[in-house]
Short mmCIF file of C-alpha atoms in Angstrom, two decimals:
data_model
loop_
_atom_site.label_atom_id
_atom_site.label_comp_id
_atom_site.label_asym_id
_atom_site.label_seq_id
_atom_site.Cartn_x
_atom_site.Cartn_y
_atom_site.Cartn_z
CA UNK A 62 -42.09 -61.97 -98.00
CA UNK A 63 -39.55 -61.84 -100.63
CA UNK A 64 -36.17 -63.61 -100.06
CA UNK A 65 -33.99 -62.29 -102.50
CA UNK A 66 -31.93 -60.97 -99.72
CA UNK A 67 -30.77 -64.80 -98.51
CA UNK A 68 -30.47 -65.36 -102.21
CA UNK A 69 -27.98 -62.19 -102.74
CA UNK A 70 -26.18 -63.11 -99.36
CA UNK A 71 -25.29 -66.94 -100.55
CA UNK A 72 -24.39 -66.10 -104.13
CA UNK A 73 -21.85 -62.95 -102.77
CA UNK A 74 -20.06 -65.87 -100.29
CA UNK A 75 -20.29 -68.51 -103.00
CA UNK A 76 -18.73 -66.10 -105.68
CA UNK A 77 -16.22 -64.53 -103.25
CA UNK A 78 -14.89 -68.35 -102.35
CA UNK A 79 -14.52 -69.23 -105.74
CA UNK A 80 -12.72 -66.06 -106.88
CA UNK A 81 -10.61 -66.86 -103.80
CA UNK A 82 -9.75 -70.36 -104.69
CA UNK A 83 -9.17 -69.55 -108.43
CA UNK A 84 -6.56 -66.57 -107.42
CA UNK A 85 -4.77 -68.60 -105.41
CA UNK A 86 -4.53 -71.09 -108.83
CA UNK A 87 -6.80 -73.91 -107.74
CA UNK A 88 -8.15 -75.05 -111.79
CA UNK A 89 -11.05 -73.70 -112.91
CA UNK A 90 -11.05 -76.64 -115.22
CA UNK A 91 -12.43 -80.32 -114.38
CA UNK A 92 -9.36 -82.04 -112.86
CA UNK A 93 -10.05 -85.70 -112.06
CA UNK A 94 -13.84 -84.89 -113.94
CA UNK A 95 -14.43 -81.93 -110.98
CA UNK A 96 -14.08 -78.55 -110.88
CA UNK A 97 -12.35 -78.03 -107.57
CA UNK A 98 -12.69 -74.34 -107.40
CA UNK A 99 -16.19 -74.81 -107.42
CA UNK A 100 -16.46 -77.46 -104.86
CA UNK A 101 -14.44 -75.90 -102.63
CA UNK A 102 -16.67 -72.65 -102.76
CA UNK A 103 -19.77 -75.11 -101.03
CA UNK A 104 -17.39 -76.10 -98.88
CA UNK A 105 -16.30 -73.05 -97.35
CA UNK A 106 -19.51 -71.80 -97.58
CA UNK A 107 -20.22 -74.14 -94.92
CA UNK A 108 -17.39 -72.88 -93.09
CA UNK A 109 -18.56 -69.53 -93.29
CA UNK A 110 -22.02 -69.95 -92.41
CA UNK A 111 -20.50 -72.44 -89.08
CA UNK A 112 -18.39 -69.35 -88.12
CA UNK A 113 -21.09 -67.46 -87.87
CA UNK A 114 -23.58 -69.47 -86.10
CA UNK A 115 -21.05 -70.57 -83.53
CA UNK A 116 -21.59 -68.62 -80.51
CA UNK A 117 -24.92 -69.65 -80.94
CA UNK A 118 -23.86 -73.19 -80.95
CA UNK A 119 -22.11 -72.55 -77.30
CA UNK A 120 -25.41 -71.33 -76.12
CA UNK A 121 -27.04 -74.44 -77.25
CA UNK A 122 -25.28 -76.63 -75.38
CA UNK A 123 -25.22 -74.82 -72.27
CA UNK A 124 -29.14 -74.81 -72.57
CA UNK A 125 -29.19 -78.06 -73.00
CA UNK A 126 -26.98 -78.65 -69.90
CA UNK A 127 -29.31 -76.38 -68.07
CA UNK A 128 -32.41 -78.37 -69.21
CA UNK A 129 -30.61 -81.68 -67.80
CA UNK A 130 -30.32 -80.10 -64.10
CA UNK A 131 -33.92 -79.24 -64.34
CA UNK A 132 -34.73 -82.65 -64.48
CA UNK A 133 -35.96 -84.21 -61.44
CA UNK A 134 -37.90 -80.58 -60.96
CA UNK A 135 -39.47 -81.65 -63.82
CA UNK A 136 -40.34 -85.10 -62.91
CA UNK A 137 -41.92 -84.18 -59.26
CA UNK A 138 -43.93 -81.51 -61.33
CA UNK A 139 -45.13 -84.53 -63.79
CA UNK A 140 -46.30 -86.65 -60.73
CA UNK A 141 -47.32 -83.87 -58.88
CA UNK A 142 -49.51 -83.04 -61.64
CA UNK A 143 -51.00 -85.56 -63.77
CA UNK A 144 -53.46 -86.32 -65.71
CA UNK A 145 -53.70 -81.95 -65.39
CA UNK A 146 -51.97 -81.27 -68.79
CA UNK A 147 -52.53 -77.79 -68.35
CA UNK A 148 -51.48 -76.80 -65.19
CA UNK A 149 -48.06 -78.73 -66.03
CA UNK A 150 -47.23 -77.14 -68.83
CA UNK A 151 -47.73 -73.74 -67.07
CA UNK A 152 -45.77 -74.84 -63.94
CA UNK A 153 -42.91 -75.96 -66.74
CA UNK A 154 -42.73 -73.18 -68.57
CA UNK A 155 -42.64 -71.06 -64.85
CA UNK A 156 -40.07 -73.16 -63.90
CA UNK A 157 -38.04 -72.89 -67.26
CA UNK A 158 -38.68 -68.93 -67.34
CA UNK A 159 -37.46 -68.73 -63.35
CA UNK A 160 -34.31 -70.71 -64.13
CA UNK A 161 -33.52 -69.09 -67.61
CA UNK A 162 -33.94 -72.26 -69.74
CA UNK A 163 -34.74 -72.32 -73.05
CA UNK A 164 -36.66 -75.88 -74.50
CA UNK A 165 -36.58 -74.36 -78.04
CA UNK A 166 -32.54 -73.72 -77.82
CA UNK A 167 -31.54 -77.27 -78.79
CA UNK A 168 -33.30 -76.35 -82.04
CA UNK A 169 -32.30 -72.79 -82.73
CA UNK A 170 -29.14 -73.56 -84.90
CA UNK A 171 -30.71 -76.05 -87.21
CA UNK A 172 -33.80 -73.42 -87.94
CA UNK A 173 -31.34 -70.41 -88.77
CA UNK A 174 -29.90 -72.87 -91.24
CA UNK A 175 -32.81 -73.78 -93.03
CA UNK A 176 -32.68 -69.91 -94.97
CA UNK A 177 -29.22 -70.46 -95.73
CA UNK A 178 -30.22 -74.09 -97.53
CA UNK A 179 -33.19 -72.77 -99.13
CA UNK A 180 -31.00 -70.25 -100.71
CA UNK A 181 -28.35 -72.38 -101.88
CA UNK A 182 -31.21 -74.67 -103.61
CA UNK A 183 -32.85 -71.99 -105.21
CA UNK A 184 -29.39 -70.81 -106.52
CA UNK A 185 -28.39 -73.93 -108.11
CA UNK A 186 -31.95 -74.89 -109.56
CA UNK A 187 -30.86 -72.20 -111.40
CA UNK A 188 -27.34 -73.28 -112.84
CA UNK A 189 -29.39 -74.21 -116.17
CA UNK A 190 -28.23 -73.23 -119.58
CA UNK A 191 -31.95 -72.24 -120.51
CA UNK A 192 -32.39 -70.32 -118.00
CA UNK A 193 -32.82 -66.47 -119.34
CA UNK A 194 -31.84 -64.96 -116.11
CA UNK A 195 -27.90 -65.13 -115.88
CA UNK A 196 -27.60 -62.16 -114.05
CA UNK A 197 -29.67 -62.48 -111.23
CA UNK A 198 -28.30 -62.04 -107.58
CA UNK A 199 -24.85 -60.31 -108.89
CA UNK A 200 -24.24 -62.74 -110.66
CA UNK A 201 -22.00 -62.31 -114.07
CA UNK A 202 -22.91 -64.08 -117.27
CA UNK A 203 -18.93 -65.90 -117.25
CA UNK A 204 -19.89 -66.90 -113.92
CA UNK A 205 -23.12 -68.55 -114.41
CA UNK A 206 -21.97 -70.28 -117.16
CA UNK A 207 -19.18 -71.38 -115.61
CA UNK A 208 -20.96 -72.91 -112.74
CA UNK A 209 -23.73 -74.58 -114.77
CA UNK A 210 -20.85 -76.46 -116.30
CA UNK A 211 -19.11 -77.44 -112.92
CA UNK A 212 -18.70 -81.20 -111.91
CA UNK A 213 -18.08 -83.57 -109.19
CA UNK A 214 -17.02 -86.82 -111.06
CA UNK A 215 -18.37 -86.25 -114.07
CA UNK A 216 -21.73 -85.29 -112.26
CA UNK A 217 -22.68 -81.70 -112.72
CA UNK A 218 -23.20 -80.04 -109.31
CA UNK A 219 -26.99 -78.71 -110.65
CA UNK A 220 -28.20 -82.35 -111.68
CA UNK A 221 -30.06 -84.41 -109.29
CA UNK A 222 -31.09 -87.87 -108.29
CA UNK A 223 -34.66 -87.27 -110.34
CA UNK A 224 -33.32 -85.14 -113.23
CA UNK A 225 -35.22 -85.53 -116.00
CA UNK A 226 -33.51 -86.66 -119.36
CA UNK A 227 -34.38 -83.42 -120.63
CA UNK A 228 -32.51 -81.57 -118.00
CA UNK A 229 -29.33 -84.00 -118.17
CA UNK A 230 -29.24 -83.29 -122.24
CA UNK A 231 -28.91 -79.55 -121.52
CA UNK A 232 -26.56 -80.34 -118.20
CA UNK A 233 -24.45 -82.52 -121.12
CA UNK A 234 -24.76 -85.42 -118.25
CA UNK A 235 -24.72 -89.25 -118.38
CA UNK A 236 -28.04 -89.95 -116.02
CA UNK A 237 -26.68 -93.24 -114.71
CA UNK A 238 -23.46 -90.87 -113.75
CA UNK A 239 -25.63 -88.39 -112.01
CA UNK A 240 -27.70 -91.52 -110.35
CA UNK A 241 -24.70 -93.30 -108.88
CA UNK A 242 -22.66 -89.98 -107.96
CA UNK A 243 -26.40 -88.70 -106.38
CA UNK A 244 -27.33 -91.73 -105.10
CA UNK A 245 -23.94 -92.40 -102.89
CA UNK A 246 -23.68 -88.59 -101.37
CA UNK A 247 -27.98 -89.28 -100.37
CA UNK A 248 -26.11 -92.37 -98.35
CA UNK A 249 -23.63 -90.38 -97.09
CA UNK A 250 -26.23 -87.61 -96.06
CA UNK A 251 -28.72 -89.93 -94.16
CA UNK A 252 -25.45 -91.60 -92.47
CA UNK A 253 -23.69 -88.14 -91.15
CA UNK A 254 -27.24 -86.96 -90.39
CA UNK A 255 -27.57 -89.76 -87.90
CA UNK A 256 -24.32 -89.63 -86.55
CA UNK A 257 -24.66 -86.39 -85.66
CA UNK A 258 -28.02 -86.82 -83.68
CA UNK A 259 -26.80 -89.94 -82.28
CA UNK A 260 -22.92 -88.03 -81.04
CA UNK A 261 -25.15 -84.82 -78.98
CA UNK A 262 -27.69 -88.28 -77.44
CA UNK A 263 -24.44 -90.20 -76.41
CA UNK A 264 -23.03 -87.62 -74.67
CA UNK A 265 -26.38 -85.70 -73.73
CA UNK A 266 -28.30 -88.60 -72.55
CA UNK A 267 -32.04 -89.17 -73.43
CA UNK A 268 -34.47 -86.75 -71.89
CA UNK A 269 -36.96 -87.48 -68.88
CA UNK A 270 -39.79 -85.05 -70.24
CA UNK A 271 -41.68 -86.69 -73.24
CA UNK A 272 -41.47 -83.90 -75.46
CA UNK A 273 -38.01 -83.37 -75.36
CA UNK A 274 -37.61 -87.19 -75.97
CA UNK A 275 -39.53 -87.35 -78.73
CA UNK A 276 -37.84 -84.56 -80.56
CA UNK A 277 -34.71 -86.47 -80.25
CA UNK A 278 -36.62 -89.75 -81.73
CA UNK A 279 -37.33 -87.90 -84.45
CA UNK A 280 -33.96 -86.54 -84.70
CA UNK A 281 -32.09 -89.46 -84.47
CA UNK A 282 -34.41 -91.26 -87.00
CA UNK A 283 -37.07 -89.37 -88.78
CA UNK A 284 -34.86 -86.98 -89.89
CA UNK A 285 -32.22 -89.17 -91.80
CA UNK A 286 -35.04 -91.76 -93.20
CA UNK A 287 -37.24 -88.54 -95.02
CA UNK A 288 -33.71 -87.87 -96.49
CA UNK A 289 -33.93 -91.06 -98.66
CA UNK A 290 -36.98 -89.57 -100.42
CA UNK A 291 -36.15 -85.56 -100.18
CA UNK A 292 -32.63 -86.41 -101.29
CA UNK A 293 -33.82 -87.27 -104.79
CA UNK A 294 -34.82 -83.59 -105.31
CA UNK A 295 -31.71 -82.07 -103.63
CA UNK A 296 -28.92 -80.56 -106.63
CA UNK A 297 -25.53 -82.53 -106.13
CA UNK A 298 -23.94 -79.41 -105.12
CA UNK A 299 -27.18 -78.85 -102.31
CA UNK A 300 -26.08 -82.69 -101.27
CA UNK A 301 -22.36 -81.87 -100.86
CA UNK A 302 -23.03 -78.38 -98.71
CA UNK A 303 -25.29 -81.11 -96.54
CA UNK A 304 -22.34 -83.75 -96.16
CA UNK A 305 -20.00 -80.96 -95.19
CA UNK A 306 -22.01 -79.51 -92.64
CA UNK A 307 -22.62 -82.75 -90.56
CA UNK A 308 -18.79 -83.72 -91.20
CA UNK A 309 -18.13 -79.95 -89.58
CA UNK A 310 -21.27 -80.50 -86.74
CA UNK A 311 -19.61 -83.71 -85.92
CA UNK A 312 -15.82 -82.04 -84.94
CA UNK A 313 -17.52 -78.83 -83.37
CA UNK A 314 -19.65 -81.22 -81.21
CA UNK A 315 -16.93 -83.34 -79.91
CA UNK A 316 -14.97 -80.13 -78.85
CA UNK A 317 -17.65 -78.42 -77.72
CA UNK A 318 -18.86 -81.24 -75.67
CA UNK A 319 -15.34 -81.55 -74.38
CA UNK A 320 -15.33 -77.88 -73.56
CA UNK A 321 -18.37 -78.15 -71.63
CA UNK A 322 -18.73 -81.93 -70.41
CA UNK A 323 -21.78 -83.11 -69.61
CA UNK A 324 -23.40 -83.99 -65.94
CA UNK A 325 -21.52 -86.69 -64.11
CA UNK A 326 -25.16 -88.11 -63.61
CA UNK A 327 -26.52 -88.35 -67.18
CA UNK A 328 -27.94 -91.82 -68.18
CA UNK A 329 -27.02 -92.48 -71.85
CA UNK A 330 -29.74 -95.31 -71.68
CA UNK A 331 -32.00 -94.93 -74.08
CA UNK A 332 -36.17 -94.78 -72.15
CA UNK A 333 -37.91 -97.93 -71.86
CA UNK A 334 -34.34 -99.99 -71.38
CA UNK A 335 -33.07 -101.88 -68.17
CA UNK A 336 -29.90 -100.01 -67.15
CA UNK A 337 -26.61 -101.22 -66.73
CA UNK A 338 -25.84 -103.17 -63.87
CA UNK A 339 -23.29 -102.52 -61.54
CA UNK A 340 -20.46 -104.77 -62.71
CA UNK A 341 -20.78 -103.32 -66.42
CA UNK A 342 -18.65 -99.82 -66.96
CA UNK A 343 -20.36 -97.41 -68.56
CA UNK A 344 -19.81 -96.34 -71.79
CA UNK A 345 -17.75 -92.76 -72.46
CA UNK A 346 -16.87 -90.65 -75.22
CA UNK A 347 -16.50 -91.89 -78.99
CA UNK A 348 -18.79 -91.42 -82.03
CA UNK A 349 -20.19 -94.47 -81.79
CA UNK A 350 -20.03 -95.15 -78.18
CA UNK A 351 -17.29 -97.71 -78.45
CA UNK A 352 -14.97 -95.60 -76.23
CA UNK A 353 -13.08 -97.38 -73.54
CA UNK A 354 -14.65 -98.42 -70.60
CA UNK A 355 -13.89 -96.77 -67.22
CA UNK A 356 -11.54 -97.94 -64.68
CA UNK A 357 -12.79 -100.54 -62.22
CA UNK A 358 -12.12 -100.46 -58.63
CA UNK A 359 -10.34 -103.64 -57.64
CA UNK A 360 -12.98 -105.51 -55.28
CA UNK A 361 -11.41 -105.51 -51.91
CA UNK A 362 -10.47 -109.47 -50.34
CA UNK A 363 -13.18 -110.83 -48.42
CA UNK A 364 -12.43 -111.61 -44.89
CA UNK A 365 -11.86 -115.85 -44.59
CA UNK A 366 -14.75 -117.63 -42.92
CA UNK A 367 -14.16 -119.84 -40.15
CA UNK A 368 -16.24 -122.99 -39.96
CA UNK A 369 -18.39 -123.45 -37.34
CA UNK A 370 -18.07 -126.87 -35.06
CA UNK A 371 -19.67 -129.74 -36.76
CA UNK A 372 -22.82 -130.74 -34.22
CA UNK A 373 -21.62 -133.07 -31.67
CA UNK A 374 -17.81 -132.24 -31.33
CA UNK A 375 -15.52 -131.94 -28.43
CA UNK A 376 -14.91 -128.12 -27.98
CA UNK A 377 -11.39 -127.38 -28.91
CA UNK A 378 -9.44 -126.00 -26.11
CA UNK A 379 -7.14 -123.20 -27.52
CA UNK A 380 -4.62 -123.67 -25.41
CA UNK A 381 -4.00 -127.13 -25.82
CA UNK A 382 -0.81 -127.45 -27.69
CA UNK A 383 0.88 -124.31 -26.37
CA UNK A 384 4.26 -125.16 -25.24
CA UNK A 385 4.22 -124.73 -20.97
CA UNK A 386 5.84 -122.26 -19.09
CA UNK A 387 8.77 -123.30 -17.31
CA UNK A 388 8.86 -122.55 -13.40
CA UNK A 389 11.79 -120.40 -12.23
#
């Protein structure tokens, strides 16, 4: 199946953003080694493609919510039925289908952003000044040329992390430039990529059923340690697009997720860890999970004890000592 329709669709929002920036006088020129107008067209193509996707987003995390409430169904079906693999997966997905939840939802928005970073890659693995076909996806020769000669830092947005020196000599690059500038924003990428994960666990908490928790293992980790080897192939400009949409997923979470708070009864303990005992407050909100702790309830005064008569004593009398009554 062909994709030059994904390929058509990023380079018309890609153009239309930098026309936009450059009427509205942001340089077309390098301005601190970067061409802003440029840069700014990634960015917002982020923006745009976020817009788009964010009703879907909402229905993510209501899924997600949905899947949480399911959970001690879903534990009595594991013990009901184990060691049967098959039977619980078809009394899981019953239950799922009965209840309207969705397993696959917590994935959705990350797979219908996988065409739009395809495209974007293919479009700037293009931005070469050998390459015969200037023209391609409505593109105008000024315009090509113009972006094959774009810049962050001195780095231009088509060179890469593993650019041959071949490819930096028609680029016009330094290749320790392109390294260092490369190698930071592949940092930056495998950082926000974990944050992100790590913000939707925090306030999410871990999932009872295995497959879901494994998903989230590999989100939280897999994911951002394969980006220390993919990242070498990844165009600058395919890096920054990356960096800008966790920065964005990171803002839309924390609103979303104040929008529509999570269970009062969500353990943020990660599986196969002692929880918290009762003394310690639980951890809420923050990136990092560093929020402040929740108010304690002041223990109340315990009642004093009254000794008990050492063996052997004369019984004290309790009225002994009590002033008498005087007789009319």
């Amino acid at each position: 199946m062909s994709l030059d329709w994904i390929y058509y669709a990023i380079s018309w929002i890609l153009l239309a953003w930098h026309s936009a920036w450059d009427a509205i006088g942001v340089a077309d020129g390098a301005v601190i080694g970067t061409n802003w107008a440029w840069i700014l067209a990634i960015v917002f193509l982020v923006v745009t493609v976020r817009v788009i996707l964010f009703p879907i987003f909402v229905k993510q995390i209501k899924s997600q919510r949905a899947m949480q409430a399911l959970q001690p169904q879903v534990k009595a079906l594991q013990e009901k039925h184990k060691g049967d693999r098959e039977t619980l997966q078809k009394e899981m997905m019953e239950l799922y289908r009965k209840e309207k939840a969705n397993p696959l939802m917590g994935c959705l928005p990350m797979f219908l952003q996988i065409p739009v970073f395809l495209g974007l890659f293919h479009v700037l693995r293009r931005l070469d000044p050998a390459n015969g076909g200037k023209t391609l996806y409505g593109w105008t020769v000024g315009q090509f040329e113009s972006a094959s000669q774009a810049k962050l830092f001195t780095a231009p947005i088509a060179g890469k992390f593993g650019s041959t020196a071949e490819e930096l000599a028609r680029l016009g690059a330094n290749g320790t430039t392109v390294k260092v500038i490369a190698g930071i924003l592949v940092l930056v990428m495998m950082g926000t990529t974990y944050l992100t994960s790590r913000q939707m666990i925090l306030k999410t908490g871990w999932a009872e059923d295995p497959q879901q928790r494994m998903i989230q293992r590999l989100m939280l980790y897999g994911i951002p340690l394969s980006l220390l080897v993919s990242g070498a192939i990844f165009p600058i400009g395919v890096i920054i697009y990356w960096v800008t949409n966790n920065l964005f997923t990171l803002g839309q979470q924390q609103w979303v997720l104040r929008k529509f708070p999570p269970p009062a009864n969500v353990s943020t303990t990660k599986p196969g860890t002692s929880p918290r005992g009762p003394v310690q407050p639980a951890k809420s909100g923050g990136l990092l999970g560093r929020g402040k702790p929740a108010a304690q309830v002041p223990a109340k005064p315990a009642a004093p004890k009254v000794a008990a008569p050492k063996p052997g004593a004369k019984p004290v009398n309790p009225k002994k000592g009590r002033p008498a009554k005087r007789k009319g």
